Short mmCIF file of C-alpha atoms in Angstrom, two decimals:
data_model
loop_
_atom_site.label_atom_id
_atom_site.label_comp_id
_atom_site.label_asym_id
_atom_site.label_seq_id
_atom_site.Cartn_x
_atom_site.Cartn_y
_atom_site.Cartn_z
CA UNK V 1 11.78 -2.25 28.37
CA UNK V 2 10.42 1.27 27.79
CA UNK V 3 7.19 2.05 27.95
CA UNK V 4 7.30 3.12 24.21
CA UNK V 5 8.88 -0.29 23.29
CA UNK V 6 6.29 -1.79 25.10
CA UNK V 7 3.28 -0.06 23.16
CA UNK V 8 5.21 -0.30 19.79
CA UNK V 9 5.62 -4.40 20.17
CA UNK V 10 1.99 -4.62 22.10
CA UNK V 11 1.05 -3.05 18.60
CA UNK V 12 2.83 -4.86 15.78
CA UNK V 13 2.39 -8.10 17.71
CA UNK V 14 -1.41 -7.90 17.59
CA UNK V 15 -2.30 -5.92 14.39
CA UNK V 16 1.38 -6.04 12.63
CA UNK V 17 0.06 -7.32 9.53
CA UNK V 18 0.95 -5.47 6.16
CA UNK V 19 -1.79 -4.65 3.49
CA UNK V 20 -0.53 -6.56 0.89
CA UNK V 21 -0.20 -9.68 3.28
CA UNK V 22 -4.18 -8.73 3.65
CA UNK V 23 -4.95 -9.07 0.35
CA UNK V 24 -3.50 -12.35 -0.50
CA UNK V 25 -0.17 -10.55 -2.10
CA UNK V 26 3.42 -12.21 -1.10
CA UNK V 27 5.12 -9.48 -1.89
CA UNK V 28 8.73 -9.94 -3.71
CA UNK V 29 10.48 -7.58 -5.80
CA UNK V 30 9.62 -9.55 -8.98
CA UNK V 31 6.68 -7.70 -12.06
CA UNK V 32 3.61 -9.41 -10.74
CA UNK V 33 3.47 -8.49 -7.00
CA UNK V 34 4.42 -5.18 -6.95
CA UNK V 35 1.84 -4.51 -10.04
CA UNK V 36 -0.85 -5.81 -7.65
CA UNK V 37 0.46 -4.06 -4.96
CA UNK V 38 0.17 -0.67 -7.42
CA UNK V 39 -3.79 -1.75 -7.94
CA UNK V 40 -3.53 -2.37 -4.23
CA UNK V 41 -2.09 1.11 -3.29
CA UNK V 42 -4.56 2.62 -5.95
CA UNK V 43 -7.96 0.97 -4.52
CA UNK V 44 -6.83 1.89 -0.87
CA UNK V 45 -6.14 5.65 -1.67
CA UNK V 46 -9.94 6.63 -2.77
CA UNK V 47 -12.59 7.16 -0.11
CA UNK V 48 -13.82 3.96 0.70
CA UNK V 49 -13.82 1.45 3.12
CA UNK V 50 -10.15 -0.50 3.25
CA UNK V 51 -12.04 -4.03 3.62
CA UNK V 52 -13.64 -3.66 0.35
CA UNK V 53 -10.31 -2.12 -1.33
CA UNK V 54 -8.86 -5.34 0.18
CA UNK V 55 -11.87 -7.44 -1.35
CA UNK V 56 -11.54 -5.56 -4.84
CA UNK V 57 -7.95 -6.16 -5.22
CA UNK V 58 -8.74 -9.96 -4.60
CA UNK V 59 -11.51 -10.08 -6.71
CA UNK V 60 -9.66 -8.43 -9.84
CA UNK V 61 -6.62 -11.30 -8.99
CA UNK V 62 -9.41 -13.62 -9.05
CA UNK V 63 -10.52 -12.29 -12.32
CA UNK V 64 -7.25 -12.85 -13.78
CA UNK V 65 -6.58 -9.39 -14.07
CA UNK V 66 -2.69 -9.86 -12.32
CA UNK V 67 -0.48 -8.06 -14.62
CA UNK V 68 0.02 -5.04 -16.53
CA UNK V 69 -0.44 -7.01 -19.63
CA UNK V 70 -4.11 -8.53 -18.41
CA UNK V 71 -5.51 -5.49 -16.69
CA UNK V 72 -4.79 -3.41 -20.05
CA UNK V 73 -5.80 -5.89 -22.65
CA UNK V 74 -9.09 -6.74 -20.90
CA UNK V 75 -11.83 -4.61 -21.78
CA UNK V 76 -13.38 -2.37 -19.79
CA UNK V 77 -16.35 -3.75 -19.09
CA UNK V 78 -14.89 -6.52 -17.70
CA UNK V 79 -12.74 -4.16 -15.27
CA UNK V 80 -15.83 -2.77 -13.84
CA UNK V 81 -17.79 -6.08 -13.44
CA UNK V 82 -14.27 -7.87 -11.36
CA UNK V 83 -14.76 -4.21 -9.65
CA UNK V 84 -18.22 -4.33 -8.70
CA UNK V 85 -17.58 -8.17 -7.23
CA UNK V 86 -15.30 -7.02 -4.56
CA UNK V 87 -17.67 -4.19 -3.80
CA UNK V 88 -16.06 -1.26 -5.07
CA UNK V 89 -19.29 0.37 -6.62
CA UNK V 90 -18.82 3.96 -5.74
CA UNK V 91 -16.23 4.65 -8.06
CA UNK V 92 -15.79 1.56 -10.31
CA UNK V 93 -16.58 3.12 -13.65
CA UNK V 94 -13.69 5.56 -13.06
CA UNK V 95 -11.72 3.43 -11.75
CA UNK V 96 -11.94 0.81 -14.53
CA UNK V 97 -11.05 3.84 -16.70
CA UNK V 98 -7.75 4.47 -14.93
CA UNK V 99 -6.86 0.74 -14.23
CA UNK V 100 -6.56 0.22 -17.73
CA UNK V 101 -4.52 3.75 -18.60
CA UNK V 102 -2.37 3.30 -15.78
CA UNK V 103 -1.43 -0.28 -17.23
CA UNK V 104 -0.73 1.02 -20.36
CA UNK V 105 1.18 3.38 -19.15
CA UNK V 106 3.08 0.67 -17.45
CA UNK V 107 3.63 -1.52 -20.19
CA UNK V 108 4.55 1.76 -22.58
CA UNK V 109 7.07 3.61 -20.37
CA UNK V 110 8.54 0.57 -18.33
CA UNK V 111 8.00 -2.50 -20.03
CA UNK V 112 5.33 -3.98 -17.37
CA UNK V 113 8.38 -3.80 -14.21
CA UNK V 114 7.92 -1.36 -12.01
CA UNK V 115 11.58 -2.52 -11.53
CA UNK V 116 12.48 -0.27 -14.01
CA UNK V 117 10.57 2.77 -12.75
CA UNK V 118 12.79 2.10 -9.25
CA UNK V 119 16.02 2.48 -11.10
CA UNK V 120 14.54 5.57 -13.35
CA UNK V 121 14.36 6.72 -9.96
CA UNK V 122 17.87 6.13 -9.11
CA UNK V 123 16.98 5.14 -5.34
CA UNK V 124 15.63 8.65 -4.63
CA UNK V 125 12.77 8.33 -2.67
CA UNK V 126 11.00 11.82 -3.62
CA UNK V 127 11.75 10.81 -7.24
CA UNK V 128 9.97 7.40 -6.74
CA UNK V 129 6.96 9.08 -5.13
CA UNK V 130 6.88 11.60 -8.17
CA UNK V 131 6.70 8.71 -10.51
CA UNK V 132 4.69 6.51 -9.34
CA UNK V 133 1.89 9.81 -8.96
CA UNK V 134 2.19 9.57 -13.30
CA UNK V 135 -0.31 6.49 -13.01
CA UNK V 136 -3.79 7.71 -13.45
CA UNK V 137 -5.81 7.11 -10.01
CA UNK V 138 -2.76 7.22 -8.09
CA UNK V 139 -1.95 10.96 -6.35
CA UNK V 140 0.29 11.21 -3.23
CA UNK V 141 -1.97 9.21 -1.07
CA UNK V 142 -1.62 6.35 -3.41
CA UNK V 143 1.71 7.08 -3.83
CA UNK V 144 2.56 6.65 0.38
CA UNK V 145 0.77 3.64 0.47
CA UNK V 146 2.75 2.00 -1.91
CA UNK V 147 6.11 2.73 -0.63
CA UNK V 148 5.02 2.17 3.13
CA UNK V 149 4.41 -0.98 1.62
CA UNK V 150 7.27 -1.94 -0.78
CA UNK V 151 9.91 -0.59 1.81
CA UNK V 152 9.99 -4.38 2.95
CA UNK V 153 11.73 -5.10 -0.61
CA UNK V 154 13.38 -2.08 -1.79
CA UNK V 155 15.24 -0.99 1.40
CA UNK V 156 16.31 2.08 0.48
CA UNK V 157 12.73 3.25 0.95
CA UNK V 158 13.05 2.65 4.60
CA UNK V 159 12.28 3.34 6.99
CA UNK V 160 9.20 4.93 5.36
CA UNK V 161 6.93 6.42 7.88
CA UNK V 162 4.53 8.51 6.10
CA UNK V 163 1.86 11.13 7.84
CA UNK V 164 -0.63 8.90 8.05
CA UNK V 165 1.57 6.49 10.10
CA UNK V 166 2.99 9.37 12.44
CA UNK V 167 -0.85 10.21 13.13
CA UNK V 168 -1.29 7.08 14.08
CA UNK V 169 2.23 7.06 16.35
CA UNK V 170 0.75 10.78 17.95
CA UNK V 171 -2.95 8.82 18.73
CA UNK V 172 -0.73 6.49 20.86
CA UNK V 173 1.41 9.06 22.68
CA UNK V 174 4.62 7.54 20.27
CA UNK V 175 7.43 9.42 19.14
CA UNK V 176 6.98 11.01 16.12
CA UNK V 177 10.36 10.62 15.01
CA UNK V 178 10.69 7.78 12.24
CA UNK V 179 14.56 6.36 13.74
CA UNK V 180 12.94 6.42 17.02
CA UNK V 181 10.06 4.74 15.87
CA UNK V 182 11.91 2.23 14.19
CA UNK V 183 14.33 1.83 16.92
CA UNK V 184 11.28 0.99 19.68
CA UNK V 185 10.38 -1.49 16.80
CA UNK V 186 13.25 -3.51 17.28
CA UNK V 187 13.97 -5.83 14.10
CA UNK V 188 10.49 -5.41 13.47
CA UNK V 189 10.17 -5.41 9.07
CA UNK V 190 9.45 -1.02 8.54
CA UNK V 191 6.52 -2.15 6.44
CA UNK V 192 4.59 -4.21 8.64
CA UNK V 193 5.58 -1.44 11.42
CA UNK V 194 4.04 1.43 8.83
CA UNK V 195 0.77 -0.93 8.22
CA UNK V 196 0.66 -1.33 12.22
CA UNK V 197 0.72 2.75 12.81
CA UNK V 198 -1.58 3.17 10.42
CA UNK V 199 -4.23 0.80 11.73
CA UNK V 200 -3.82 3.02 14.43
CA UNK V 201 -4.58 6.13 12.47
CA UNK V 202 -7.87 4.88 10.95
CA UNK V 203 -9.32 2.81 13.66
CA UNK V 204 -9.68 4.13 17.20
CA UNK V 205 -10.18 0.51 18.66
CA UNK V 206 -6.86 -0.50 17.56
CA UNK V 207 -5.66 2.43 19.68
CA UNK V 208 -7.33 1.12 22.86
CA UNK V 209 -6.81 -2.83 22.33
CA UNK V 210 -3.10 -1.86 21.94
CA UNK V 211 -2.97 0.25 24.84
CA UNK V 212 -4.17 -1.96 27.20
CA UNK V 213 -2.28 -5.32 26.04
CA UNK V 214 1.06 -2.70 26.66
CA UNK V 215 -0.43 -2.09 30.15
#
């Protein structure tokens, strides 16, 4: 086994978990999870810390506020209170503004399925990262994160191995190459290999606990 092979499985076997897994989300292509995985990809993309993005999107589940159909018929007051329970204070009046838009938006343009805004895009991966950037709160940050995410159901995203994830390749001396990425990976699932480079990316001790289990 290479050495890159051995850092790239050292890497997704200890912190190879995906971000909707995190946040209590069993991500299928069906309406519900890849809506929460939207509010997911939303929360995650401002400047704040990704536990309480993680602890938000919980909290709003918890609230009841699951679907399109919830989130934009609840009012907003009650968006900023489920919000302010997972800890997402900085920005929750804001955010509570565009949680609601962007599910009326939803609801409006695609019925509630982001199904439908998948074959809008016609399996065109630029044209699904253009889309989804329509829903208020969601630029092309937000926009990465979901489809590093929902390449584990809608293959013909993969393998999607965004900057972020590449930065997180270069801080352990990977290829920054995507196929060879993905071929070091083995039949490792592309999302939970994009969620593993990114930990990389954003936390340095994930760099140096991966390092040394590779040896």
């Amino acid at each position: 086994m290479s050495r890159q092979e051995r850092v790239v499985r050292a890497l997704v076997g200890a912190h190879g978990r995906t971000y909707a897994d995190e946040a209590g989300i069993r991500l299928k292509d069906t309406p519900q999870p890849l809506y929460r995985l939207l509010v997911l990809s939303h929360l995650l993309s401002a400047r704040i810390r990704g536990s309480i993005a993680l602890a938000t999107a919980r909290a709003l589940h918890e609230a009841g506020l699951r679907d399109p159909r919830r989130m934009a018929g609840a009012d907003w007051q009650e968006r900023v209170d489920a919000l302010g329970r997972g800890g997402y204070r900085r920005y929750d009046e804001r955010t509570a503004t565009q949680l609601g838009d962007a599910a009326e938006l939803l609801n409006e343009r695609w019925g509630g399925d982001l199904r439908r805004l998948r074959r809008e895009a016609d399996g065109t991966v630029p044209e699904l990262r253009r889309l989804l950037q329509e829903f208020p709160g969601v630029g092309p940050a937000g926009a990465d994160i979901f489809l590093r995410e929902a390449q584990g159901v809608w293959p013909e995203v993969a393998p999607y191995l965004d900057a972020k994830a590449l930065q997180g390749a270069e801080r352990l001396e990977l290829p920054k190459e995507p196929e060879r990425l993905v071929e070091a990976a083995g039949r490792t699932d592309p999302a939970v290999l994009a969620a593993a480079l990114v930990r990389a990316a954003v936390d340095k001790d994930v760099v140096a606990d991966t390092l040394r289990r590779a040896g």
